[in-house]
PDB file of N, CA and C and ligand atoms in Angstrom:
ATOM      1  N   UNK A   1      97.877 109.808 131.681  1.00 97.00           N
ATOM      2  CA  UNK A   1      97.699 110.300 130.355  1.00 97.00           C
ATOM      3  C   UNK A   1      96.174 110.463 130.194  1.00 97.00           C
ATOM      4  N   UNK A   2      95.989 111.488 129.131  1.00 98.00           N
ATOM      5  CA  UNK A   2      94.468 111.632 128.635  1.00 98.00           C
ATOM      6  C   UNK A   2      94.542 112.165 127.405  1.00 98.00           C
ATOM      7  N   UNK A   3      93.758 111.482 126.667  1.00 98.00           N
ATOM      8  CA  UNK A   3      93.581 111.254 125.199  1.00 98.00           C
ATOM      9  C   UNK A   3      92.707 113.017 125.149  1.00 98.00           C
ATOM     10  N   UNK A   4      93.193 113.692 123.869  1.00 98.00           N
ATOM     11  CA  UNK A   4      92.403 115.216 124.182  1.00 98.00           C
ATOM     12  C   UNK A   4      92.184 114.700 122.518  1.00 98.00           C
ATOM     13  N   UNK A   5      90.858 114.597 121.790  1.00 98.00           N
ATOM     14  CA  UNK A   5      90.140 114.411 121.013  1.00 98.00           C
ATOM     15  C   UNK A   5      89.740 115.559 120.364  1.00 98.00           C
ATOM     16  N   UNK A   6      90.146 116.152 119.334  1.00 98.00           N
ATOM     17  CA  UNK A   6      89.641 117.354 118.646  1.00 98.00           C
ATOM     18  C   UNK A   6      88.554 117.045 117.827  1.00 98.00           C
ATOM     19  N   UNK A   7      87.179 117.014 117.806  1.00 97.00           N
ATOM     20  CA  UNK A   7      86.011 116.253 116.755  1.00 97.00           C
ATOM     21  C   UNK A   7      86.305 117.410 115.812  1.00 97.00           C
ATOM     22  N   UNK A   8      86.513 118.584 115.828  1.00 98.00           N
ATOM     23  CA  UNK A   8      86.178 119.364 114.927  1.00 98.00           C
ATOM     24  C   UNK A   8      87.390 119.343 113.769  1.00 98.00           C
ATOM     25  N   UNK A   9      87.614 118.336 113.861  1.00 98.00           N
ATOM     26  CA  UNK A   9      89.087 118.246 113.128  1.00 98.00           C
ATOM     27  C   UNK A   9      89.127 117.176 112.428  1.00 98.00           C
ATOM     28  N   UNK A  10      88.199 115.864 113.035  1.00 98.00           N
ATOM     29  CA  UNK A  10      88.078 114.792 112.919  1.00 98.00           C
ATOM     30  C   UNK A  10      87.190 114.451 111.240  1.00 98.00           C
ATOM     31  N   UNK A  11      87.935 114.074 110.143  1.00 98.00           N
ATOM     32  CA  UNK A  11      87.271 113.596 108.897  1.00 98.00           C
ATOM     33  C   UNK A  11      87.097 112.506 108.825  1.00 98.00           C
ATOM     34  N   UNK A  12      87.031 111.157 109.898  1.00 98.00           N
ATOM     35  CA  UNK A  12      86.673 109.903 110.221  1.00 98.00           C
ATOM     36  C   UNK A  12      86.921 109.393 109.216  1.00 98.00           C
ATOM     37  N   UNK A  13      88.569 109.179 108.816  1.00 94.00           N
ATOM     38  CA  UNK A  13      89.230 108.057 108.199  1.00 94.00           C
ATOM     39  C   UNK A  13      89.127 106.621 108.565  1.00 94.00           C
ATOM     40  N   UNK A  14      89.472 106.791 110.152  1.00 97.00           N
ATOM     41  CA  UNK A  14      89.267 105.632 110.973  1.00 97.00           C
ATOM     42  C   UNK A  14      90.971 105.005 111.091  1.00 97.00           C
ATOM     43  N   UNK A  15      91.822 105.503 110.751  1.00 98.00           N
ATOM     44  CA  UNK A  15      93.618 105.401 110.876  1.00 98.00           C
ATOM     45  C   UNK A  15      93.530 105.083 112.258  1.00 98.00           C
ATOM     46  N   UNK A  16      93.031 105.861 113.550  1.00 98.00           N
ATOM     47  CA  UNK A  16      93.363 105.659 114.767  1.00 98.00           C
ATOM     48  C   UNK A  16      92.409 104.507 115.210  1.00 98.00           C
ATOM     49  N   UNK A  17      91.609 104.227 114.619  1.00 98.00           N
ATOM     50  CA  UNK A  17      90.967 102.888 115.198  1.00 98.00           C
ATOM     51  C   UNK A  17      91.827 101.875 114.598  1.00 98.00           C
ATOM     52  N   UNK A  18      92.451 101.841 113.816  1.00 98.00           N
ATOM     53  CA  UNK A  18      93.014 100.865 113.427  1.00 98.00           C
ATOM     54  C   UNK A  18      94.421 100.732 114.100  1.00 98.00           C
ATOM     55  N   UNK A  19      94.857 101.689 114.548  1.00 98.00           N
ATOM     56  CA  UNK A  19      96.086 101.708 115.378  1.00 98.00           C
ATOM     57  C   UNK A  19      96.079 101.080 116.342  1.00 98.00           C
ATOM     58  N   UNK A  20      95.000 101.758 116.834  1.00 98.00           N
ATOM     59  CA  UNK A  20      94.260 101.620 118.715  1.00 98.00           C
ATOM     60  C   UNK A  20      92.837 100.924 118.519  1.00 98.00           C
ATOM     61  N   UNK A  21      92.532  99.730 118.452  1.00 98.00           N
ATOM     62  CA  UNK A  21      91.093  99.570 118.716  1.00 98.00           C
ATOM     63  C   UNK A  21      90.878  99.347 119.936  1.00 98.00           C
ATOM     64  N   UNK A  22      91.803  99.540 120.706  1.00 98.00           N
ATOM     65  CA  UNK A  22      91.459  99.355 121.972  1.00 98.00           C
ATOM     66  C   UNK A  22      90.894 100.748 122.648  1.00 98.00           C
ATOM     67  N   UNK A  23      90.970 101.955 121.834  1.00 98.00           N
ATOM     68  CA  UNK A  23      90.891 103.263 122.543  1.00 98.00           C
ATOM     69  C   UNK A  23      89.830 103.966 121.508  1.00 98.00           C
ATOM     70  N   UNK A  24      89.680 103.353 120.087  1.00 98.00           N
ATOM     71  CA  UNK A  24      88.778 104.263 119.551  1.00 98.00           C
ATOM     72  C   UNK A  24      88.402 103.159 118.468  1.00 98.00           C
ATOM     73  N   UNK A  25      86.918 103.742 118.412  1.00 98.00           N
ATOM     74  CA  UNK A  25      85.769 103.047 117.673  1.00 98.00           C
ATOM     75  C   UNK A  25      84.893 104.012 116.944  1.00 98.00           C
ATOM     76  N   UNK A  26      83.860 103.429 116.092  1.00 98.00           N
ATOM     77  CA  UNK A  26      82.853 104.521 115.632  1.00 98.00           C
ATOM     78  C   UNK A  26      81.691 103.790 116.015  1.00 98.00           C
ATOM     79  N   UNK A  27      81.221 104.641 116.659  1.00 98.00           N
ATOM     80  CA  UNK A  27      79.668 104.948 117.388  1.00 98.00           C
ATOM     81  C   UNK A  27      78.739 104.804 116.067  1.00 98.00           C
ATOM     82  N   UNK A  28      77.347 103.678 116.221  1.00 97.00           N
ATOM     83  CA  UNK A  28      76.541 103.629 115.043  1.00 97.00           C
ATOM     84  C   UNK A  28      76.175 104.545 114.335  1.00 97.00           C
ATOM     85  N   UNK A  29      76.276 105.873 114.848  1.00 97.00           N
ATOM     86  CA  UNK A  29      75.711 107.192 114.032  1.00 97.00           C
ATOM     87  C   UNK A  29      76.904 107.595 113.483  1.00 97.00           C
ATOM     88  N   UNK A  30      78.103 106.856 113.199  1.00 97.00           N
ATOM     89  CA  UNK A  30      79.189 107.174 112.163  1.00 97.00           C
ATOM     90  C   UNK A  30      80.061 108.055 113.081  1.00 97.00           C
ATOM     91  N   UNK A  31      80.138 108.638 113.583  1.00 97.00           N
ATOM     92  CA  UNK A  31      80.926 109.318 114.498  1.00 97.00           C
ATOM     93  C   UNK A  31      82.218 108.530 115.340  1.00 97.00           C
ATOM     94  N   UNK A  32      83.031 109.206 115.338  1.00 98.00           N
ATOM     95  CA  UNK A  32      84.137 108.475 115.977  1.00 98.00           C
ATOM     96  C   UNK A  32      84.084 108.996 117.879  1.00 98.00           C
ATOM     97  N   UNK A  33      84.507 107.729 118.422  1.00 98.00           N
ATOM     98  CA  UNK A  33      84.326 107.854 119.765  1.00 98.00           C
ATOM     99  C   UNK A  33      85.554 107.665 120.504  1.00 98.00           C
ATOM    100  N   UNK A  34      86.428 108.059 121.419  1.00 98.00           N
ATOM    101  CA  UNK A  34      87.127 107.606 122.323  1.00 98.00           C
ATOM    102  C   UNK A  34      86.619 106.720 123.403  1.00 98.00           C
ATOM    103  N   UNK A  35      87.140 105.641 123.100  1.00 98.00           N
ATOM    104  CA  UNK A  35      86.662 104.324 124.117  1.00 98.00           C
ATOM    105  C   UNK A  35      87.209 104.504 125.432  1.00 98.00           C
ATOM    106  N   UNK A  36      88.675 105.091 125.778  1.00 97.00           N
ATOM    107  CA  UNK A  36      88.799 105.529 127.002  1.00 97.00           C
ATOM    108  C   UNK A  36      89.417 106.711 126.978  1.00 97.00           C
ATOM    109  N   UNK A  37      89.551 107.251 127.745  1.00 98.00           N
ATOM    110  CA  UNK A  37      89.783 109.188 127.868  1.00 98.00           C
ATOM    111  C   UNK A  37      91.354 109.158 128.838  1.00 98.00           C
ATOM    112  N   UNK A  38      90.992 108.164 129.561  1.00 98.00           N
ATOM    113  CA  UNK A  38      92.164 108.228 130.510  1.00 98.00           C
ATOM    114  C   UNK A  38      92.822 106.902 130.583  1.00 98.00           C
ATOM    115  N   UNK A  39      93.633 106.447 129.374  1.00 98.00           N
ATOM    116  CA  UNK A  39      93.685 104.839 129.283  1.00 98.00           C
ATOM    117  C   UNK A  39      94.946 104.882 130.247  1.00 98.00           C
ATOM    118  N   UNK A  40      95.386 103.326 130.802  1.00 98.00           N
ATOM    119  CA  UNK A  40      96.404 102.981 131.712  1.00 98.00           C
ATOM    120  C   UNK A  40      97.884 102.850 130.955  1.00 98.00           C
ATOM    121  N   UNK A  41      98.957 103.349 131.860  1.00 97.00           N
ATOM    122  CA  UNK A  41      99.996 103.431 130.560  1.00 97.00           C
ATOM    123  C   UNK A  41     100.356 102.542 129.942  1.00 97.00           C
ATOM    124  N   UNK A  42      99.934 101.229 129.806  1.00 98.00           N
ATOM    125  CA  UNK A  42     100.560  99.840 129.401  1.00 98.00           C
ATOM    126  C   UNK A  42     100.015 100.462 127.595  1.00 98.00           C
ATOM    127  N   UNK A  43      98.899 101.226 127.622  1.00 98.00           N
ATOM    128  CA  UNK A  43      98.078 101.566 126.137  1.00 98.00           C
ATOM    129  C   UNK A  43      98.935 102.869 125.488  1.00 98.00           C
ATOM    130  N   UNK A  44      99.838 103.620 126.265  1.00 98.00           N
ATOM    131  CA  UNK A  44     100.635 104.346 125.796  1.00 98.00           C
ATOM    132  C   UNK A  44     100.899 104.174 124.282  1.00 98.00           C
ATOM    133  N   UNK A  45     101.434 103.345 123.941  1.00 98.00           N
ATOM    134  CA  UNK A  45     102.215 103.105 122.659  1.00 98.00           C
ATOM    135  C   UNK A  45     101.268 102.874 121.585  1.00 98.00           C
ATOM    136  N   UNK A  46     100.081 102.312 122.032  1.00 98.00           N
ATOM    137  CA  UNK A  46      98.608 102.224 121.196  1.00 98.00           C
ATOM    138  C   UNK A  46      98.050 103.640 120.930  1.00 98.00           C
ATOM    139  N   UNK A  47      98.098 104.414 121.891  1.00 98.00           N
ATOM    140  CA  UNK A  47      97.307 105.959 121.874  1.00 98.00           C
ATOM    141  C   UNK A  47      98.646 106.517 121.104  1.00 98.00           C
ATOM    142  N   UNK A  48      99.984 106.677 121.176  1.00 98.00           N
ATOM    143  CA  UNK A  48     100.707 107.387 120.395  1.00 98.00           C
ATOM    144  C   UNK A  48     100.634 106.896 118.765  1.00 98.00           C
ATOM    145  N   UNK A  49     100.355 105.542 118.668  1.00 98.00           N
ATOM    146  CA  UNK A  49     100.652 104.993 117.277  1.00 98.00           C
ATOM    147  C   UNK A  49      99.040 105.518 117.087  1.00 98.00           C
ATOM    148  N   UNK A  50      98.183 105.923 117.206  1.00 98.00           N
ATOM    149  CA  UNK A  50      96.869 106.498 116.957  1.00 98.00           C
ATOM    150  C   UNK A  50      97.185 107.986 116.198  1.00 98.00           C
ATOM    151  N   UNK A  51      97.822 108.658 117.614  1.00 98.00           N
ATOM    152  CA  UNK A  51      98.232 110.268 116.783  1.00 98.00           C
ATOM    153  C   UNK A  51      99.034 110.355 116.087  1.00 98.00           C
ATOM    154  N   UNK A  52     100.053 109.184 116.036  1.00 98.00           N
ATOM    155  CA  UNK A  52     100.846 109.339 114.632  1.00 98.00           C
ATOM    156  C   UNK A  52     100.397 108.965 113.305  1.00 98.00           C
ATOM    157  N   UNK A  53      98.970 108.053 113.273  1.00 98.00           N
ATOM    158  CA  UNK A  53      98.159 107.746 112.332  1.00 98.00           C
ATOM    159  C   UNK A  53      97.444 108.711 111.746  1.00 98.00           C
ATOM    160  N   UNK A  54      96.915 109.788 112.813  1.00 98.00           N
ATOM    161  CA  UNK A  54      95.867 110.584 112.529  1.00 98.00           C
ATOM    162  C   UNK A  54      96.457 111.946 111.316  1.00 98.00           C
ATOM    163  N   UNK A  55      95.917 111.567 110.210  1.00 98.00           N
ATOM    164  CA  UNK A  55      96.447 112.763 109.120  1.00 98.00           C
ATOM    165  C   UNK A  55      96.130 114.174 109.357  1.00 98.00           C
ATOM    166  N   UNK A  56      94.912 114.196 110.308  1.00 98.00           N
ATOM    167  CA  UNK A  56      94.039 115.356 110.366  1.00 98.00           C
ATOM    168  C   UNK A  56      94.684 116.326 112.022  1.00 98.00           C
ATOM    169  N   UNK A  57      95.895 115.504 112.798  1.00 98.00           N
ATOM    170  CA  UNK A  57      96.414 116.155 114.065  1.00 98.00           C
ATOM    171  C   UNK A  57      94.894 116.531 114.870  1.00 98.00           C
ATOM    172  N   UNK A  58      93.924 115.272 114.964  1.00 98.00           N
ATOM    173  CA  UNK A  58      92.870 115.808 115.445  1.00 98.00           C
ATOM    174  C   UNK A  58      92.870 114.427 116.903  1.00 98.00           C
ATOM    175  N   UNK A  59      94.297 114.193 117.463  1.00 98.00           N
ATOM    176  CA  UNK A  59      94.403 113.459 118.593  1.00 98.00           C
ATOM    177  C   UNK A  59      95.751 113.846 119.206  1.00 98.00           C
ATOM    178  N   UNK A  60      95.779 114.330 120.521  1.00 98.00           N
ATOM    179  CA  UNK A  60      97.045 114.271 120.956  1.00 98.00           C
ATOM    180  C   UNK A  60      96.757 113.441 122.537  1.00 98.00           C
ATOM    181  N   UNK A  61      97.598 113.567 123.181  1.00 98.00           N
ATOM    182  CA  UNK A  61      98.253 113.131 124.465  1.00 98.00           C
ATOM    183  C   UNK A  61      98.487 113.642 125.532  1.00 98.00           C
ATOM    184  N   UNK A  62      97.569 113.957 126.395  1.00 98.00           N
ATOM    185  CA  UNK A  62      98.456 114.721 127.799  1.00 98.00           C
ATOM    186  C   UNK A  62      98.650 114.276 128.731  1.00 98.00           C
ATOM    187  N   UNK A  63      99.718 114.688 129.370  1.00 93.00           N
ATOM    188  CA  UNK A  63      99.741 113.960 130.474  1.00 93.00           C
ATOM    189  C   UNK A  63      99.635 114.647 131.900  1.00 93.00           C
TER     190      UNK A  63
HETATM  191  S1  SF4 B 101      92.667 109.277 111.971  1.00 77.67           S
HETATM  192 FE1  SF4 B 101      92.191 111.324 112.843  1.00 77.67          FE
HETATM  193  S2  SF4 B 101      90.768 112.305 111.678  1.00 77.67           S
HETATM  194 FE2  SF4 B 101      90.601 109.942 110.667  1.00 77.67          FE
HETATM  195  S3  SF4 B 101      89.049 109.070 112.494  1.00 77.67           S
HETATM  196 FE3  SF4 B 101      90.673 109.204 113.513  1.00 77.67          FE
HETATM  197  S4  SF4 B 101      90.781 111.245 114.825  1.00 77.67           S
HETATM  198 FE4  SF4 B 101      89.332 111.077 112.918  1.00 77.67          FE
END
């Protein structure tokens, strides 16, 4: 599984981080970072929660 993050769509709401703090966080400069772009299968549900939580469709999952 690969997390695809489209930075150009990101409006920095932070819902993704709320849904999946194992996978998303804010950097010191305020930008969003994907902590693990190739997470293990056990984080799929968290990753999907983040996809669903993002109001900008900035996150997707590729298999
Ligand atoms: S929820 Fe979407 S738009 Fe908001 S910070 Fe996360 S990726 Fe960016």
